[in-house]
């Protein structure tokens, strides 16, 4: 079959074979390039955005968890509105990042955990906001009760201060009677009896004044008691001072007794009952305790969300590493195919030139050339190359006919 092709066909066939190896090398290089490009595209389009969105989500969750305590410590409605707006803004950013992460990541277990943690975190923030509103209502009611306490204590002090002022105004008279030796024994005895009676009336008033101050101080402490246990410790001496004050109210001057008992009843109402200062503080402490639980749960959710994000990032890192290894493997095989094709092309070129061009074509052409020179020199018996079906063989056949004719 190859003999029918001739020299041109054989050379074309050899060159086409060498070109086929070059095309194969080019195809292998193109395939490796496309595969590496596909891996890079997967990394930059799928894995890297997912990892970045996960990290941003983790940081945003930490910011939300860090901003939540500021809601609980708000002391006014204006401050609460300002802090709530800031936390709501941070939460909306968290929701936006969660949406971005959902769009950038296929359904995975870490993503489901992130979704669940974000939902619970939002619910806890709503509950925390409701607790703060309830606390502010309690704080407002407690401030009103403290204002009532201040008014009642001030009224009680003013009421009891009149007896003390009377006592102070009569002391000079008693000193004068005691120093006047010219007075009769009867007048002196009457003055002493009046002094004793005044002192007897003064002592309950002084004691009532001290007990009133003790009740006021205890209620002020109860309004800021740091815990339920401290509140119970404050209430014990408070009720004892209130009982002593009620006992003292029956011993003070009859002119002051009725109004003073009204003040004592007001202090009792501020000490016990649903609308008392300790009850308001108890409700406030319960709200704060519930808020602390929500904050602790938020911190736990933040840590859980961060852990889920870390797992998601780790999975992305593993996929990126696997894609990198895949790209390296494709590059390795592609490089091998290119180098192998280049070596085969080089070897094929060397073989074609050495075995066919040099040993066949050039050798036969050289033989034809020597035969022609010999005939031209008069040597009609010079050997000629064998005839063949290709161009050189036909040339040798023509040269033989020329020689035979010449002979």
Short mmCIF file of C-alpha atoms in Angstrom, two decimals:
data_model
loop_
_atom_site.label_atom_id
_atom_site.label_comp_id
_atom_site.label_asym_id
_atom_site.label_seq_id
_atom_site.Cartn_x
_atom_site.Cartn_y
_atom_site.Cartn_z
CA UNK A 1 0.00 0.00 0.00
CA UNK A 2 2.81 2.41 0.93
CA UNK A 3 4.62 1.62 -2.35
CA UNK A 4 1.60 2.82 -4.33
CA UNK A 5 1.68 6.17 -2.54
CA UNK A 6 4.98 7.26 -3.99
CA UNK A 7 7.60 9.43 -2.41
CA UNK A 8 5.29 12.42 -2.04
CA UNK A 9 2.58 10.32 -0.41
CA UNK A 10 5.03 8.69 1.97
CA UNK A 11 6.52 12.03 2.96
CA UNK A 12 3.03 13.49 3.44
CA UNK A 13 2.04 10.46 5.48
CA UNK A 14 5.12 10.86 7.71
CA UNK A 15 4.56 14.58 8.13
CA UNK A 16 0.89 14.00 8.89
CA UNK A 17 1.91 11.49 11.57
CA UNK A 18 4.30 13.97 13.14
CA UNK A 19 1.64 16.70 12.94
CA UNK A 20 -0.86 14.32 14.57
CA UNK A 21 1.48 14.01 17.55
CA UNK A 22 1.71 17.80 17.75
CA UNK A 23 -2.08 18.04 17.56
CA UNK A 24 -2.34 15.42 20.32
CA UNK A 25 0.06 17.42 22.48
CA UNK A 26 -1.90 20.59 21.82
CA UNK A 27 -5.19 18.84 22.65
CA UNK A 28 -3.72 17.46 25.88
CA UNK A 29 -2.42 20.89 26.85
CA UNK A 30 -5.78 22.48 26.01
CA UNK A 31 -7.62 19.81 28.03
CA UNK A 32 -5.32 20.38 31.01
CA UNK A 33 -5.78 24.15 30.69
CA UNK A 34 -9.57 23.79 30.56
CA UNK A 35 -9.60 21.41 33.50
CA UNK A 36 -7.43 23.73 35.59
CA UNK A 37 -9.67 26.63 34.55
CA UNK A 38 -12.73 24.62 35.62
CA UNK A 39 -11.14 23.88 39.01
CA UNK A 40 -10.20 27.53 39.50
CA UNK A 41 -13.72 28.54 38.49
CA UNK A 42 -15.23 26.15 41.04
CA UNK A 43 -12.94 27.53 43.73
CA UNK A 44 -13.55 31.20 42.93
CA UNK A 45 -17.26 30.84 42.14
CA UNK A 46 -18.43 28.29 44.71
CA UNK A 47 -15.95 27.60 47.49
CA UNK A 48 -14.29 30.95 48.17
CA UNK A 49 -17.58 32.98 48.29
CA UNK A 50 -19.05 30.33 50.58
CA UNK A 51 -16.07 30.48 52.94
CA UNK A 52 -16.03 34.29 52.95
CA UNK A 53 -19.79 34.48 53.53
CA UNK A 54 -19.42 31.99 56.40
CA UNK A 55 -16.70 34.05 58.07
CA UNK A 56 -18.70 37.27 57.66
CA UNK A 57 -21.74 35.55 59.13
CA UNK A 58 -19.71 34.36 62.12
CA UNK A 59 -18.36 37.85 62.82
CA UNK A 60 -21.82 39.37 62.43
CA UNK A 61 -23.31 36.84 64.87
CA UNK A 62 -20.62 37.78 67.39
CA UNK A 63 -21.50 41.47 66.93
CA UNK A 64 -25.19 40.74 67.50
CA UNK A 65 -24.43 38.70 70.62
CA UNK A 66 -22.15 41.48 71.90
CA UNK A 67 -24.78 44.16 71.27
CA UNK A 68 -27.60 42.25 73.00
CA UNK A 69 -26.52 43.08 76.62
CA UNK A 70 -26.83 46.81 75.87
CA UNK A 71 -30.56 46.24 75.35
CA UNK A 72 -30.95 44.75 78.81
CA UNK A 73 -29.18 47.62 80.61
CA UNK A 74 -31.24 50.36 78.94
CA UNK A 75 -32.62 52.69 81.62
CA UNK A 76 -35.06 54.75 79.56
CA UNK A 77 -37.42 54.22 76.67
CA UNK A 78 -35.44 56.57 74.43
CA UNK A 79 -32.23 54.66 75.16
CA UNK A 80 -34.06 51.38 74.64
CA UNK A 81 -35.39 52.55 71.26
CA UNK A 82 -31.93 53.63 70.17
CA UNK A 83 -30.25 50.39 71.24
CA UNK A 84 -33.05 48.24 69.82
CA UNK A 85 -32.74 50.00 66.47
CA UNK A 86 -28.98 49.33 66.45
CA UNK A 87 -29.49 45.65 67.33
CA UNK A 88 -32.25 45.35 64.70
CA UNK A 89 -29.87 46.78 62.10
CA UNK A 90 -27.17 44.27 63.06
CA UNK A 91 -29.76 41.47 62.92
CA UNK A 92 -30.93 42.55 59.45
CA UNK A 93 -27.31 42.40 58.30
CA UNK A 94 -27.08 38.92 59.79
CA UNK A 95 -30.18 37.87 57.86
CA UNK A 96 -28.73 39.29 54.64
CA UNK A 97 -25.48 37.38 55.19
CA UNK A 98 -27.48 34.24 55.96
CA UNK A 99 -29.31 34.64 52.65
CA UNK A 100 -26.02 35.14 50.81
CA UNK A 101 -24.60 32.03 52.47
CA UNK A 102 -27.70 30.01 51.55
CA UNK A 103 -27.32 31.09 47.91
CA UNK A 104 -23.58 30.37 47.90
CA UNK A 105 -23.75 26.96 49.61
CA UNK A 106 -25.50 23.74 48.73
CA UNK A 107 -27.63 22.09 51.39
CA UNK A 108 -25.26 20.83 54.06
CA UNK A 109 -25.54 19.94 57.72
CA UNK A 110 -23.47 22.97 58.93
CA UNK A 111 -25.74 25.27 56.92
CA UNK A 112 -28.83 23.76 58.57
CA UNK A 113 -27.26 24.34 61.98
CA UNK A 114 -26.49 27.95 61.04
CA UNK A 115 -30.08 28.48 59.90
CA UNK A 116 -31.45 27.04 63.15
CA UNK A 117 -29.07 29.08 65.32
CA UNK A 118 -29.94 32.31 63.48
CA UNK A 119 -33.69 31.69 63.88
CA UNK A 120 -33.36 31.00 67.62
CA UNK A 121 -31.10 34.05 68.01
CA UNK A 122 -33.71 36.30 66.40
CA UNK A 123 -36.45 34.83 68.62
CA UNK A 124 -34.34 35.38 71.74
CA UNK A 125 -33.71 38.99 70.76
CA UNK A 126 -37.46 39.56 70.40
CA UNK A 127 -38.06 38.02 73.83
CA UNK A 128 -35.23 40.12 75.25
CA UNK A 129 -36.79 43.25 73.79
CA UNK A 130 -40.13 42.37 75.41
CA UNK A 131 -38.38 41.76 78.74
CA UNK A 132 -36.69 45.15 78.56
CA UNK A 133 -40.03 46.85 77.94
CA UNK A 134 -41.47 45.04 80.96
CA UNK A 135 -38.42 46.04 83.03
CA UNK A 136 -38.79 49.68 82.04
CA UNK A 137 -42.43 49.53 83.16
CA UNK A 138 -41.30 48.10 86.50
CA UNK A 139 -38.55 50.72 86.82
CA UNK A 140 -41.06 53.51 86.15
CA UNK A 141 -43.42 52.09 88.78
CA UNK A 142 -40.54 51.70 91.23
CA UNK A 143 -39.49 55.31 90.73
CA UNK A 144 -43.05 56.42 91.43
CA UNK A 145 -43.05 54.31 94.62
CA UNK A 146 -39.70 55.81 95.67
CA UNK A 147 -41.12 59.29 95.13
CA UNK A 148 -44.05 58.33 97.35
CA UNK A 149 -41.58 57.01 99.92
CA UNK A 150 -39.67 60.28 99.88
CA UNK A 151 -42.88 62.27 100.33
CA UNK A 152 -44.10 60.01 103.15
CA UNK A 153 -40.73 60.09 104.97
CA UNK A 154 -40.50 63.87 104.62
CA UNK A 155 -44.06 64.27 105.92
CA UNK A 156 -43.33 61.99 108.87
CA UNK A 157 -40.15 63.92 109.75
CA UNK A 158 -41.97 67.23 109.58
CA UNK A 159 -44.77 65.87 111.73
CA UNK A 160 -42.41 64.56 114.39
CA UNK A 161 -40.15 67.58 114.19
CA UNK A 162 -42.84 69.82 115.78
CA UNK A 163 -42.61 67.94 119.10
CA UNK A 164 -38.83 68.17 119.00
CA UNK A 165 -39.00 71.91 118.31
CA UNK A 166 -41.41 72.34 121.25
CA UNK A 167 -39.01 70.39 123.44
CA UNK A 168 -36.10 72.56 122.34
CA UNK A 169 -38.07 75.74 122.99
CA UNK A 170 -38.98 74.70 126.55
CA UNK A 171 -35.50 73.67 127.64
CA UNK A 172 -34.43 77.25 128.54
CA UNK A 173 -37.49 77.61 130.78
CA UNK A 174 -36.66 74.44 132.65
CA UNK A 175 -33.06 75.53 133.05
CA UNK A 176 -34.23 78.88 134.44
CA UNK A 177 -36.58 77.18 136.93
CA UNK A 178 -33.81 74.83 138.02
CA UNK A 179 -31.42 77.77 138.54
CA UNK A 180 -33.97 80.06 140.33
CA UNK A 181 -33.64 79.34 144.10
CA UNK A 182 -36.33 81.82 144.99
CA UNK A 183 -39.16 79.69 143.60
CA UNK A 184 -41.42 77.85 145.97
CA UNK A 185 -41.16 74.08 146.21
CA UNK A 186 -44.61 73.70 144.67
CA UNK A 187 -43.71 75.70 141.56
CA UNK A 188 -40.41 73.86 141.28
CA UNK A 189 -42.18 70.47 141.58
CA UNK A 190 -44.78 71.49 138.98
CA UNK A 191 -42.01 72.57 136.58
CA UNK A 192 -40.16 69.28 137.09
CA UNK A 193 -43.36 67.30 136.54
CA UNK A 194 -43.99 69.22 133.29
CA UNK A 195 -40.43 68.50 132.18
CA UNK A 196 -40.82 64.80 132.93
CA UNK A 197 -44.06 64.69 131.00
CA UNK A 198 -42.48 66.48 128.03
CA UNK A 199 -39.52 64.12 128.05
CA UNK A 200 -41.88 61.13 128.19
CA UNK A 201 -43.68 62.46 125.11
CA UNK A 202 -40.38 63.30 123.38
CA UNK A 203 -38.82 59.84 123.65
CA UNK A 204 -41.49 58.01 121.52
CA UNK A 205 -41.31 60.78 118.92
CA UNK A 206 -37.52 60.51 118.75
CA UNK A 207 -37.75 56.73 118.48
CA UNK A 208 -40.44 57.04 115.79
CA UNK A 209 -38.20 59.45 113.91
CA UNK A 210 -35.31 56.97 114.01
CA UNK A 211 -37.55 54.07 112.96
CA UNK A 212 -38.96 56.12 110.09
CA UNK A 213 -35.44 56.84 108.86
CA UNK A 214 -34.57 53.14 109.22
CA UNK A 215 -37.65 52.11 107.20
CA UNK A 216 -36.82 54.69 104.52
CA UNK A 217 -33.22 53.54 104.26
CA UNK A 218 -34.23 49.88 104.12
CA UNK A 219 -36.78 50.52 101.36
CA UNK A 220 -34.19 52.47 99.35
CA UNK A 221 -31.78 49.55 99.70
CA UNK A 222 -34.54 47.11 98.75
CA UNK A 223 -35.13 49.10 95.56
CA UNK A 224 -31.56 48.34 94.46
CA UNK A 225 -31.03 44.89 96.03
CA UNK A 226 -28.64 42.93 93.80
CA UNK A 227 -30.38 39.57 94.28
CA UNK A 228 -33.41 37.85 95.74
CA UNK A 229 -31.34 36.66 98.70
CA UNK A 230 -30.18 40.20 99.49
CA UNK A 231 -33.77 41.40 99.19
CA UNK A 232 -34.92 38.81 101.75
CA UNK A 233 -32.14 39.90 104.14
CA UNK A 234 -33.20 43.54 103.82
CA UNK A 235 -36.90 42.76 104.39
CA UNK A 236 -36.32 41.12 107.76
CA UNK A 237 -35.00 44.24 109.62
CA UNK A 238 -37.34 46.39 107.53
CA UNK A 239 -40.45 44.66 108.86
CA UNK A 240 -39.01 44.76 112.38
CA UNK A 241 -38.48 48.53 112.11
CA UNK A 242 -41.97 48.91 110.68
CA UNK A 243 -43.47 46.94 113.61
CA UNK A 244 -41.53 49.12 116.07
CA UNK A 245 -42.79 52.21 114.26
CA UNK A 246 -46.38 51.00 114.52
CA UNK A 247 -45.90 50.40 118.25
CA UNK A 248 -44.38 53.86 118.68
CA UNK A 249 -47.32 55.47 116.89
CA UNK A 250 -49.58 54.58 119.80
CA UNK A 251 -47.24 56.31 122.27
CA UNK A 252 -46.80 59.71 120.63
CA UNK A 253 -48.88 62.79 121.30
CA UNK A 254 -52.59 62.34 120.60
CA UNK A 255 -52.57 65.48 118.48
CA UNK A 256 -50.07 63.87 116.10
CA UNK A 257 -51.17 60.27 116.39
CA UNK A 258 -53.84 60.18 113.69
CA UNK A 259 -51.77 61.84 110.99
CA UNK A 260 -48.70 59.86 111.98
CA UNK A 261 -50.59 56.58 111.70
CA UNK A 262 -51.57 57.57 108.18
CA UNK A 263 -47.89 57.91 107.40
CA UNK A 264 -47.20 54.52 108.97
CA UNK A 265 -49.94 52.94 106.84
CA UNK A 266 -48.38 54.47 103.75
CA UNK A 267 -45.00 53.00 104.73
CA UNK A 268 -46.65 49.60 105.28
CA UNK A 269 -48.20 49.78 101.82
CA UNK A 270 -44.79 50.59 100.35
CA UNK A 271 -43.27 47.62 102.19
CA UNK A 272 -45.80 44.85 101.57
CA UNK A 273 -48.34 44.14 98.86
CA UNK A 274 -48.46 43.99 95.08
CA UNK A 275 -47.73 47.69 94.75
CA UNK A 276 -44.77 47.78 97.13
CA UNK A 277 -41.14 48.65 96.52
CA UNK A 278 -39.81 45.13 97.36
CA UNK A 279 -42.39 43.58 95.04
CA UNK A 280 -41.36 45.90 92.21
CA UNK A 281 -37.70 45.05 92.79
CA UNK A 282 -38.57 41.34 92.90
CA UNK A 283 -40.28 41.62 89.51
CA UNK A 284 -37.32 43.58 88.16
CA UNK A 285 -34.88 40.92 89.38
CA UNK A 286 -37.01 38.20 87.78
CA UNK A 287 -36.94 40.10 84.47
CA UNK A 288 -33.18 40.58 84.77
CA UNK A 289 -32.67 36.88 85.55
CA UNK A 290 -34.71 35.89 82.51
CA UNK A 291 -32.74 38.38 80.44
CA UNK A 292 -29.46 36.94 81.70
CA UNK A 293 -30.66 33.48 80.66
CA UNK A 294 -31.46 34.76 77.19
CA UNK A 295 -28.06 36.45 76.96
CA UNK A 296 -26.35 33.23 78.05
CA UNK A 297 -28.34 31.31 75.44
CA UNK A 298 -27.42 33.92 72.83
CA UNK A 299 -23.75 33.49 73.69
CA UNK A 300 -24.15 29.73 73.41
CA UNK A 301 -25.91 30.16 70.06
CA UNK A 302 -23.14 32.48 68.90
CA UNK A 303 -20.54 29.86 69.82
CA UNK A 304 -22.60 27.13 68.16
CA UNK A 305 -23.00 29.24 65.04
CA UNK A 306 -19.28 29.97 65.00
CA UNK A 307 -18.53 26.25 65.35
CA UNK A 308 -20.91 25.43 62.48
CA UNK A 309 -19.31 28.13 60.37
CA UNK A 310 -15.87 26.72 61.21
CA UNK A 311 -17.02 23.30 60.04
CA UNK A 312 -18.43 24.82 56.87
CA UNK A 313 -15.19 26.69 56.23
CA UNK A 314 -13.22 23.51 56.97
CA UNK A 315 -15.37 21.62 54.44
CA UNK A 316 -14.76 24.39 51.90
CA UNK A 317 -11.04 24.19 52.64
CA UNK A 318 -11.09 20.44 52.08
CA UNK A 319 -12.96 20.88 48.81
CA UNK A 320 -10.54 23.61 47.73
CA UNK A 321 -7.61 21.33 48.62
CA UNK A 322 -9.21 18.44 46.68
CA UNK A 323 -9.79 20.72 43.71
CA UNK A 324 -6.18 21.84 43.93
CA UNK A 325 -5.00 18.25 43.94
CA UNK A 326 -7.26 17.49 41.00
CA UNK A 327 -5.84 20.48 39.10
CA UNK A 328 -2.30 19.40 39.95
CA UNK A 329 -3.05 15.84 38.77
CA UNK A 330 -4.55 17.07 35.50
CA UNK A 331 -1.62 19.41 35.03
CA UNK A 332 0.80 16.56 35.74
CA UNK A 333 -0.82 14.20 33.23
CA UNK A 334 -1.22 17.00 30.69
CA UNK A 335 2.43 17.91 31.06
CA UNK A 336 3.37 14.25 30.63
CA UNK A 337 1.28 13.93 27.49
CA UNK A 338 2.77 17.12 26.04
CA UNK A 339 6.33 16.06 26.83
CA UNK A 340 5.67 12.54 25.52
CA UNK A 341 4.13 13.89 22.32
CA UNK A 342 7.06 16.25 21.85
CA UNK A 343 9.53 13.38 22.35
CA UNK A 344 7.58 11.15 19.96
CA UNK A 345 7.49 13.94 17.39
CA UNK A 346 11.22 14.43 17.73
CA UNK A 347 11.91 10.70 17.52
CA UNK A 348 9.56 10.32 14.54
CA UNK A 349 11.28 13.18 12.76
CA UNK A 350 14.68 11.62 13.42
CA UNK A 351 13.51 8.20 12.23
CA UNK A 352 11.91 9.59 9.07
CA UNK A 353 15.01 11.58 8.21
CA UNK A 354 17.46 8.80 9.06
CA UNK A 355 15.65 5.65 7.94
CA UNK A 356 13.68 6.90 4.99
CA UNK A 357 15.07 10.16 3.72
CA UNK A 358 18.74 9.41 4.27
CA UNK A 359 18.94 5.61 3.80
CA UNK A 360 16.29 5.31 1.13
CA UNK A 361 15.72 8.47 -0.81
CA UNK A 362 19.17 10.04 -0.69
CA UNK A 363 20.97 6.70 -1.14
CA UNK A 364 18.91 5.79 -4.23
CA UNK A 365 19.23 9.30 -5.63
CA UNK A 366 23.00 9.09 -5.09
CA UNK A 367 23.10 5.73 -6.93
CA UNK A 368 21.09 7.18 -9.87
CA UNK A 369 23.41 10.20 -9.94
CA UNK A 370 26.55 8.03 -9.99
CA UNK A 371 25.05 5.85 -12.75
CA UNK A 372 24.28 8.89 -14.87
CA UNK A 373 27.81 10.24 -14.37
CA UNK A 374 29.29 6.86 -15.25
CA UNK A 375 27.20 6.60 -18.48
CA UNK A 376 28.12 10.15 -19.34
CA UNK A 377 31.76 9.15 -18.90
CA UNK A 378 31.33 6.26 -21.37
CA UNK A 379 30.92 3.44 -18.87
CA UNK A 380 27.85 1.68 -20.26
CA UNK A 381 28.20 -1.21 -17.85
CA UNK A 382 27.91 0.92 -14.70
CA UNK A 383 25.48 -0.56 -12.16
CA UNK A 384 22.10 1.19 -11.76
CA UNK A 385 19.66 1.07 -8.80
CA UNK A 386 16.79 -1.32 -9.03
CA UNK A 387 13.65 -0.13 -10.71
CA UNK A 388 10.58 0.55 -8.64
CA UNK A 389 7.11 1.97 -8.70
CA UNK A 390 8.05 5.30 -7.15
CA UNK A 391 9.58 8.31 -8.86
CA UNK A 392 13.23 7.26 -8.22
CA UNK A 393 12.47 3.72 -9.39
CA UNK A 394 10.95 5.02 -12.64
CA UNK A 395 13.95 7.35 -13.07
CA UNK A 396 16.28 4.36 -12.65
CA UNK A 397 14.22 2.40 -15.19
CA UNK A 398 14.43 5.28 -17.67
CA UNK A 399 18.18 5.51 -17.16
CA UNK A 400 18.52 1.73 -17.85
CA UNK A 401 16.56 2.07 -21.09
CA UNK A 402 18.80 4.98 -22.09
CA UNK A 403 21.90 2.89 -21.37
CA UNK A 404 20.59 -0.13 -23.20
CA UNK A 405 19.66 1.97 -26.22
CA UNK A 406 23.05 3.56 -26.23
CA UNK A 407 24.67 0.19 -26.27
#
